[in-house]
Short mmCIF file of C-alpha atoms in Angstrom, two decimals:
data_model
loop_
_atom_site.label_atom_id
_atom_site.label_comp_id
_atom_site.label_asym_id
_atom_site.label_seq_id
_atom_site.Cartn_x
_atom_site.Cartn_y
_atom_site.Cartn_z
CA MET A 1 36.72 37.75 122.08
CA THR A 2 33.92 35.54 123.31
CA ASN A 3 30.96 36.40 121.08
CA ARG A 4 29.87 38.48 118.10
CA GLN A 5 28.53 41.42 120.16
CA ASP A 6 31.88 41.75 121.99
CA ILE A 7 33.72 41.76 118.68
CA PHE A 8 31.35 44.38 117.29
CA ASP A 9 31.76 46.63 120.38
CA GLU A 10 35.54 46.34 120.28
CA GLN A 11 35.66 47.15 116.56
CA ALA A 12 33.42 50.19 117.05
CA ARG A 13 35.70 51.38 119.89
CA LEU A 14 38.86 50.98 117.78
CA GLN A 15 37.24 52.77 114.82
CA LYS A 16 36.36 55.73 117.08
CA ILE A 17 39.94 55.94 118.40
CA LYS A 18 41.36 55.80 114.88
CA ALA A 19 38.99 58.51 113.62
CA ALA A 20 39.90 60.82 116.53
CA LYS A 21 43.62 60.27 116.02
CA ASP A 22 43.41 60.80 112.25
CA GLN A 23 41.48 64.07 112.78
CA ALA A 24 43.95 65.36 115.38
CA ARG A 25 46.84 64.54 113.04
CA ALA A 26 45.16 66.40 110.16
CA ASN A 27 44.63 69.44 112.40
CA ARG A 28 48.38 69.62 113.17
CA GLN A 29 49.49 69.68 109.52
CA GLY A 30 51.17 72.92 108.45
CA ASN A 31 52.44 73.70 111.97
CA GLU A 32 55.92 72.24 111.39
CA LYS A 33 58.77 74.26 112.92
CA GLY A 34 62.36 73.98 114.05
CA LEU A 35 62.15 72.67 117.60
CA TYR A 36 64.30 73.18 120.65
CA LEU A 37 64.43 69.83 122.48
CA LEU A 38 65.91 69.55 125.97
CA PHE A 39 66.85 66.33 127.80
CA THR A 40 67.75 66.54 131.48
CA GLY A 41 67.45 64.61 134.76
CA LEU A 42 69.58 62.08 136.61
CA GLY A 43 68.55 58.96 134.68
CA LYS A 44 70.23 57.30 131.68
CA GLY A 45 69.04 58.41 128.22
CA LYS A 46 69.75 62.13 127.79
CA THR A 47 72.65 62.04 125.33
CA SER A 48 71.21 58.88 123.78
CA SER A 49 67.88 60.56 123.03
CA ALA A 50 69.67 63.44 121.30
CA MET A 51 71.96 61.04 119.42
CA ASN A 52 69.01 59.13 118.02
CA LEU A 53 67.66 62.39 116.57
CA VAL A 54 70.96 62.46 114.67
CA TYR A 55 70.48 58.92 113.36
CA ARG A 56 66.85 59.60 112.38
CA HIS A 57 68.00 62.65 110.45
CA LEU A 58 70.66 60.56 108.70
CA ALA A 59 68.02 57.95 107.83
CA HIS A 60 66.35 60.68 105.76
CA ASP A 61 69.63 62.11 104.34
CA MET A 62 69.36 65.34 106.37
CA ARG A 63 72.53 67.16 107.47
CA VAL A 64 73.43 67.18 111.20
CA ALA A 65 76.00 68.65 113.57
CA VAL A 66 77.05 67.55 117.04
CA VAL A 67 79.01 69.74 119.46
CA GLN A 68 80.31 67.97 122.55
CA PHE A 69 80.73 70.43 125.43
CA ILE A 70 82.37 67.81 127.63
CA LYS A 71 85.11 65.50 126.42
CA ASN A 72 83.91 62.11 127.62
CA ASP A 73 86.76 59.80 126.77
CA SER A 74 89.22 60.42 129.59
CA ALA A 75 88.24 57.12 131.21
CA PHE A 76 86.58 55.26 128.33
CA PRO A 77 86.46 55.46 124.53
CA ASP A 78 83.45 57.58 123.45
CA GLY A 79 81.18 55.22 121.51
CA ASP A 80 78.98 58.07 120.27
CA ARG A 81 81.89 59.91 118.71
CA ILE A 82 83.44 56.72 117.33
CA MET A 83 80.15 55.79 115.60
CA LEU A 84 79.62 59.28 114.17
CA GLU A 85 83.16 59.33 112.83
CA LYS A 86 82.69 55.89 111.25
CA LEU A 87 79.56 57.14 109.51
CA LYS A 88 81.16 60.42 108.46
CA ALA A 89 83.97 58.43 106.86
CA GLN A 90 81.31 56.55 104.89
CA GLY A 91 79.88 59.80 103.53
CA PHE A 92 76.98 60.52 105.90
CA PRO A 93 76.46 64.34 106.25
CA ILE A 94 77.74 64.79 109.82
CA SER A 95 79.92 67.36 111.53
CA ILE A 96 81.26 66.41 114.96
CA ASP A 97 83.20 68.80 117.20
CA THR A 98 84.53 67.97 120.63
CA LEU A 99 85.46 71.39 121.86
CA GLY A 100 84.69 71.42 125.55
CA GLY A 101 87.13 70.34 128.25
CA GLY A 102 86.68 67.26 130.41
CA PHE A 103 84.76 67.09 133.63
CA THR A 104 86.32 69.62 136.01
CA TRP A 105 87.48 66.94 138.48
CA GLU A 106 89.35 65.23 135.62
CA THR A 107 90.92 68.32 134.05
CA GLN A 108 91.67 70.06 137.39
CA ASP A 109 91.72 73.38 135.49
CA PRO A 110 88.45 75.39 135.75
CA ASP A 111 89.70 78.46 133.87
CA ARG A 112 90.75 76.40 130.89
CA ASP A 113 87.39 74.56 131.01
CA GLN A 114 85.59 77.91 130.84
CA ARG A 115 87.60 79.09 127.84
CA MET A 116 86.97 75.79 126.03
CA ALA A 117 83.23 75.95 126.74
CA GLU A 118 83.12 79.46 125.26
CA GLN A 119 84.91 78.23 122.14
CA ALA A 120 82.44 75.34 121.87
CA TRP A 121 79.54 77.78 122.07
CA GLN A 122 81.04 79.94 119.29
CA ALA A 123 81.28 76.84 117.08
CA ALA A 124 77.70 75.90 117.97
CA MET A 125 76.37 79.31 116.87
CA THR A 126 78.12 78.99 113.51
CA LEU A 127 76.42 75.62 113.00
CA ILE A 128 72.98 76.80 114.19
CA THR A 129 73.01 79.66 111.67
CA ASP A 130 74.17 77.40 108.79
CA PRO A 131 71.08 77.07 106.52
CA ASP A 132 72.14 73.60 105.30
CA ILE A 133 72.09 72.00 108.75
CA SER A 134 68.76 70.55 109.96
CA LEU A 135 69.76 69.58 113.51
CA VAL A 136 72.43 70.77 115.94
CA VAL A 137 73.01 68.68 119.09
CA LEU A 138 74.62 70.54 122.01
CA ASP A 139 75.77 67.57 124.09
CA GLU A 140 76.30 68.27 127.82
CA LEU A 141 75.56 71.97 127.30
CA HIS A 142 73.85 72.11 130.70
CA ILE A 143 76.99 70.82 132.42
CA ALA A 144 79.10 73.44 130.65
CA LEU A 145 76.71 76.15 131.89
CA LYS A 146 76.85 74.91 135.47
CA LYS A 147 80.36 73.55 135.89
CA ALA A 148 82.43 75.39 133.28
CA ARG A 149 80.73 78.74 134.01
CA LEU A 150 79.58 79.26 130.41
CA ASP A 151 77.45 82.43 130.31
CA LEU A 152 73.71 81.67 129.96
CA ALA A 153 72.50 84.90 128.30
CA PRO A 154 74.16 84.44 124.86
CA VAL A 155 73.21 80.73 124.86
CA LEU A 156 69.55 81.54 125.53
CA ALA A 157 69.53 84.27 122.86
CA GLY A 158 71.36 82.07 120.34
CA ILE A 159 68.97 79.13 120.70
CA GLN A 160 65.95 81.43 120.40
CA SER A 161 67.37 83.06 117.25
CA ARG A 162 67.76 79.72 115.40
CA PRO A 163 66.50 79.64 111.79
CA ALA A 164 62.85 78.61 111.32
CA HIS A 165 63.66 75.06 110.19
CA CYS A 166 66.66 74.30 112.41
CA HIS A 167 66.15 71.86 115.28
CA VAL A 168 68.42 72.26 118.31
CA ALA A 169 68.76 69.68 121.11
CA SER A 170 70.64 70.16 124.38
CA THR A 171 71.49 67.54 127.00
CA GLY A 172 72.85 67.21 130.51
CA ARG A 173 71.86 67.24 134.14
CA TYR A 174 70.90 70.50 135.82
CA ALA A 175 69.24 72.27 132.86
CA PRO A 176 68.64 75.91 133.85
CA GLN A 177 64.97 76.90 134.14
CA ALA A 178 65.45 79.65 131.52
CA LEU A 179 66.22 76.99 128.88
CA ILE A 180 63.34 74.77 130.02
CA ASP A 181 61.01 77.78 129.68
CA VAL A 182 61.84 78.33 125.99
CA ALA A 183 62.08 74.66 124.93
CA ASP A 184 59.39 73.03 122.77
CA LEU A 185 60.07 69.56 124.17
CA VAL A 186 61.46 68.71 127.60
CA THR A 187 61.96 65.20 128.95
CA GLU A 188 63.31 64.64 132.44
CA MET A 189 65.03 61.27 132.59
CA THR A 190 63.93 60.09 136.02
CA ARG A 191 66.35 57.60 137.52
CA ILE A 192 64.37 54.71 138.99
CA LYS A 193 67.33 52.29 139.06
CA HIS A 194 70.93 52.44 137.82
CA PRO A 195 73.45 49.56 137.84
CA ILE A 196 76.22 51.79 139.22
CA SER A 197 74.32 51.77 142.54
CA ALA A 198 74.62 47.97 142.54
CA GLY A 199 78.41 48.21 142.09
CA ILE A 200 78.30 47.36 138.37
CA PRO A 201 80.89 49.32 136.34
CA ALA A 202 80.33 51.30 133.16
CA GLN A 203 80.26 48.78 130.30
CA MET A 204 81.20 49.02 126.62
CA GLY A 205 78.17 49.51 124.40
CA ILE A 206 76.03 50.66 127.34
CA GLU A 207 77.60 53.73 128.97
CA TYR A 208 80.17 54.34 126.23
CA MET B 1 89.59 82.71 140.84
CA THR B 2 90.47 85.84 142.81
CA ASN B 3 93.60 84.90 144.72
CA ARG B 4 96.10 82.13 145.31
CA GLN B 5 94.34 80.68 148.37
CA ASP B 6 91.07 80.33 146.39
CA ILE B 7 92.91 78.55 143.61
CA PHE B 8 94.59 76.23 146.11
CA ASP B 9 91.25 75.41 147.83
CA GLU B 10 89.52 74.72 144.52
CA GLN B 11 92.35 72.48 143.34
CA ALA B 12 92.31 70.53 146.62
CA ARG B 13 88.54 70.09 146.27
CA LEU B 14 88.82 68.82 142.68
CA GLN B 15 91.63 66.45 143.62
CA LYS B 16 89.47 64.96 146.39
CA ILE B 17 86.55 64.44 143.99
CA LYS B 18 88.81 62.80 141.42
CA ALA B 19 90.38 60.48 144.02
CA ALA B 20 86.96 59.39 145.29
CA LYS B 21 85.66 58.77 141.76
CA ASP B 22 88.78 56.84 140.74
CA GLN B 23 88.51 54.64 143.84
CA ALA B 24 84.80 53.94 143.29
CA ARG B 25 85.52 53.04 139.68
CA ALA B 26 88.30 50.65 140.74
CA ASN B 27 85.96 48.97 143.25
CA ARG B 28 83.43 48.22 140.50
CA GLN B 29 85.89 46.44 138.21
CA GLY B 30 85.14 42.75 137.71
CA ASN B 31 81.40 43.17 138.30
CA GLU B 32 80.50 43.40 134.60
CA LYS B 33 77.31 41.54 133.64
CA GLY B 34 74.65 41.39 130.97
CA LEU B 35 72.13 44.02 131.97
CA TYR B 36 68.41 44.26 131.55
CA LEU B 37 67.62 47.93 130.80
CA LEU B 38 64.04 49.22 130.77
CA PHE B 39 62.83 52.58 129.40
CA THR B 40 59.26 53.65 130.13
CA GLY B 41 57.16 56.75 130.87
CA LEU B 42 55.15 59.21 128.78
CA GLY B 43 58.05 61.44 127.62
CA LYS B 44 60.11 61.28 124.44
CA GLY B 45 63.30 59.20 124.53
CA LYS B 46 62.42 55.57 125.28
CA THR B 47 63.03 53.95 121.89
CA SER B 48 65.80 56.48 121.23
CA SER B 49 67.68 55.49 124.38
CA ALA B 50 67.54 51.83 123.39
CA MET B 51 68.53 52.62 119.80
CA ASN B 52 71.63 54.46 120.95
CA LEU B 53 72.72 51.33 122.84
CA VAL B 54 72.63 49.70 119.40
CA TYR B 55 74.82 52.42 117.86
CA ARG B 56 77.28 52.31 120.79
CA HIS B 57 77.58 48.56 120.32
CA LEU B 58 78.21 49.05 116.60
CA ALA B 59 80.89 51.64 117.42
CA HIS B 60 82.78 48.80 119.13
CA ASP B 61 81.98 46.17 116.44
CA MET B 62 79.65 44.22 118.73
CA ARG B 63 76.70 42.28 117.25
CA VAL B 64 73.16 43.54 117.94
CA ALA B 65 69.55 42.56 117.29
CA VAL B 66 66.40 44.69 117.30
CA VAL B 67 62.89 43.24 117.47
CA GLN B 68 60.09 45.75 116.87
CA PHE B 69 56.89 44.61 118.60
CA ILE B 70 54.86 47.42 117.01
CA LYS B 71 55.06 48.29 113.34
CA ASN B 72 55.47 52.05 113.42
CA ASP B 73 55.30 53.07 109.80
CA SER B 74 51.58 53.08 109.09
CA ALA B 75 51.55 56.89 109.17
CA PHE B 76 55.23 57.78 108.72
CA PRO B 77 58.40 56.09 107.44
CA ASP B 78 60.27 54.50 110.38
CA GLY B 79 63.60 56.35 110.59
CA ASP B 80 65.03 53.87 113.11
CA ARG B 81 64.43 50.91 110.82
CA ILE B 82 65.58 52.81 107.72
CA MET B 83 68.88 53.72 109.41
CA LEU B 84 69.50 50.19 110.72
CA GLU B 85 68.83 48.75 107.28
CA LYS B 86 71.21 51.26 105.69
CA LEU B 87 73.93 50.22 108.13
CA LYS B 88 73.20 46.51 107.73
CA ALA B 89 73.61 46.94 103.97
CA GLN B 90 77.03 48.46 104.67
CA GLY B 91 78.10 45.40 106.65
CA PHE B 92 77.39 46.42 110.26
CA PRO B 93 76.44 43.32 112.36
CA ILE B 94 72.72 44.03 112.86
CA SER B 95 69.59 41.94 112.74
CA ILE B 96 66.31 43.83 112.55
CA ASP B 97 62.89 42.14 112.75
CA THR B 98 59.58 43.96 112.60
CA LEU B 99 57.28 41.17 113.69
CA GLY B 100 54.55 42.81 115.75
CA GLY B 101 51.37 44.26 114.31
CA GLY B 102 50.52 47.95 114.28
CA PHE B 103 48.85 49.88 117.06
CA THR B 104 45.46 48.21 117.65
CA TRP B 105 43.49 51.27 116.57
CA GLU B 106 45.34 51.20 113.24
CA THR B 107 45.10 47.46 112.55
CA GLN B 108 41.54 47.08 113.90
CA ASP B 109 42.31 43.38 114.47
CA PRO B 110 43.24 42.50 118.10
CA ASP B 111 43.44 38.73 117.60
CA ARG B 112 45.90 39.09 114.74
CA ASP B 113 47.92 41.59 116.85
CA GLN B 114 48.15 39.01 119.64
CA ARG B 115 49.37 36.26 117.29
CA MET B 116 51.98 38.60 115.80
CA ALA B 117 53.22 39.67 119.25
CA GLU B 118 53.66 35.99 120.18
CA GLN B 119 55.66 35.38 117.00
CA ALA B 120 57.81 38.43 117.78
CA TRP B 121 58.51 37.06 121.26
CA GLN B 122 59.57 33.67 119.82
CA ALA B 123 62.02 35.46 117.53
CA ALA B 124 63.30 37.52 120.48
CA MET B 125 64.05 34.39 122.54
CA THR B 126 66.05 32.89 119.66
CA LEU B 127 68.13 36.10 119.52
CA ILE B 128 68.57 36.37 123.31
CA THR B 129 69.96 32.83 123.48
CA ASP B 130 72.34 33.37 120.51
CA PRO B 131 75.83 33.51 122.09
CA ASP B 132 77.16 35.81 119.33
CA ILE B 133 74.69 38.63 120.05
CA SER B 134 75.70 41.20 122.70
CA LEU B 135 72.48 43.25 122.82
CA VAL B 136 68.85 42.52 122.02
CA VAL B 137 66.43 45.49 121.90
CA LEU B 138 62.75 44.64 122.42
CA ASP B 139 61.17 47.83 121.08
CA GLU B 140 57.63 48.57 122.32
CA LEU B 141 57.54 45.28 124.23
CA HIS B 142 55.53 46.95 127.01
CA ILE B 143 52.83 48.02 124.54
CA ALA B 144 52.63 44.46 123.17
CA LEU B 145 52.13 43.16 126.72
CA LYS B 146 49.39 45.65 127.47
CA LYS B 147 47.59 46.16 124.16
CA ALA B 148 48.30 42.98 122.18
CA ARG B 149 47.73 40.72 125.22
CA LEU B 150 51.18 39.11 125.02
CA ASP B 151 51.57 36.77 128.03
CA LEU B 152 53.90 38.23 130.70
CA ALA B 153 55.11 35.00 132.37
CA PRO B 154 57.25 33.62 129.48
CA VAL B 155 58.63 37.12 128.78
CA LEU B 156 59.70 37.57 132.40
CA ALA B 157 61.27 34.09 132.51
CA GLY B 158 62.98 34.59 129.14
CA ILE B 159 64.58 37.90 130.08
CA GLN B 160 65.79 36.47 133.40
CA SER B 161 67.31 33.41 131.67
CA ARG B 162 69.45 35.54 129.31
CA PRO B 163 73.12 34.47 128.93
CA ALA B 164 75.57 36.08 131.38
CA HIS B 165 76.98 38.56 128.86
CA CYS B 166 73.81 39.39 126.90
CA HIS B 167 72.27 42.82 127.42
CA VAL B 168 68.51 43.14 126.86
CA ALA B 169 66.63 46.45 126.61
CA SER B 170 62.86 46.91 126.48
CA THR B 171 60.88 50.04 125.72
CA GLY B 172 57.37 51.42 125.80
CA ARG B 173 54.84 53.11 128.02
CA TYR B 174 53.12 51.14 130.77
CA ALA B 175 55.99 48.79 131.74
CA PRO B 176 54.59 46.12 134.07
CA GLN B 177 55.95 46.24 137.63
CA ALA B 178 57.22 42.65 137.34
CA LEU B 179 59.68 43.75 134.63
CA ILE B 180 60.71 46.88 136.57
CA ASP B 181 61.43 44.65 139.58
CA VAL B 182 63.94 42.47 137.71
CA ALA B 183 65.59 45.23 135.62
CA ASP B 184 69.13 46.46 136.38
CA LEU B 185 68.45 49.91 134.95
CA VAL B 186 65.11 51.71 134.76
CA THR B 187 64.59 55.23 133.44
CA GLU B 188 61.16 56.79 133.43
CA MET B 189 60.98 59.42 130.69
CA THR B 190 58.97 62.12 132.45
CA ARG B 191 57.12 64.33 129.99
CA ILE B 192 57.59 67.95 131.03
CA LYS B 193 56.63 69.39 127.64
CA HIS B 194 55.83 67.89 124.24
CA PRO B 195 55.25 69.82 120.98
CA ILE B 196 52.18 67.73 120.10
CA SER B 197 50.37 69.54 122.94
CA ALA B 198 51.14 72.83 121.16
CA GLY B 199 49.58 71.50 117.93
CA ILE B 200 52.92 70.80 116.26
CA PRO B 201 52.84 67.63 114.11
CA ALA B 202 55.29 64.73 114.16
CA GLN B 203 58.31 65.82 112.12
CA MET B 204 60.83 63.89 110.02
CA GLY B 205 64.07 63.31 111.90
CA ILE B 206 62.43 63.99 115.26
CA GLU B 207 59.55 61.55 115.81
CA TYR B 208 60.42 59.27 112.86
#
């Protein structure tokens, strides 16, 4: 700031922005609802974004459930599951179910993967309709739909029939357009750079 | 699967994929390094992706530090900070510093915001050079660079001089190209849909 007029102009500008933001925020009050949030794309951050919804819920003592449609720990320990189980053991209100099979190239058994994905979806519906649960994360649901041949129609109907105050989040590459169409929030994680392309392996604390 | 030949073909295909993935994974071993990860874009998931790196580190008992360059709780309680403080109180190895000012339109004091951003950066450098810390998250660093006029040159040099096994992650809209250029991983959160556009307010457990 070089002189008093500049300071005055800048303060007037910031006051206008604040007034507009405060008004917009006031206008949105009362429109709270249970959201369906969808994270897809090829970049890093899909499961992580859904997991941090879990931690934000736990910050406020709200009950959460996570259903993992793909078992991630064939090659590495699953840091997400390890952390949730640590917290559950300390009394945080978490349920965590790893009911899907592994990636099809790891399990080498597509029919079994399909049966396990169907079981995972049944568990998910029980959690979504539980009135005490505020958030249900369906981790790698999109992969189960594409690779484990989980049927889309009941999934679409189930997510749309969620209770009014239940948030649902789904993750994974290749989200079907029908889910994108009914979601309240969709972020595509766009991969600009990834260390795997530079020959750097998956590392503890980063990928798992 | 309709007949035995189909099953055989599918199994051969899956075995090929697995062999290729196993070989690629073996080739990457030994190339571990401290990464610089950058999350930007207009969509939801930037801070969340960085926060889940924190929780994955804690899953494996690795020490982490978070520096918040923007104080987020002027309008809402900050669920990320609340959760980290809960865990810190339970003995998890976390340091959490909220050293930046608020958004400029909230604080109405740009010069003070700039001084606070500089103090936050000094604290960040102390953490980055601490050999016991595996991950330093610089939350909303990009906003501090753009809105609080934090100087880019020392930030760029500091991130590039990080110890060999220290991961650094920065978040926020408007990442400068100079940081994107030196990052190992960059995800742009592309906003396909956001509930605020439908008049739905920020909700506990989702935005905060």
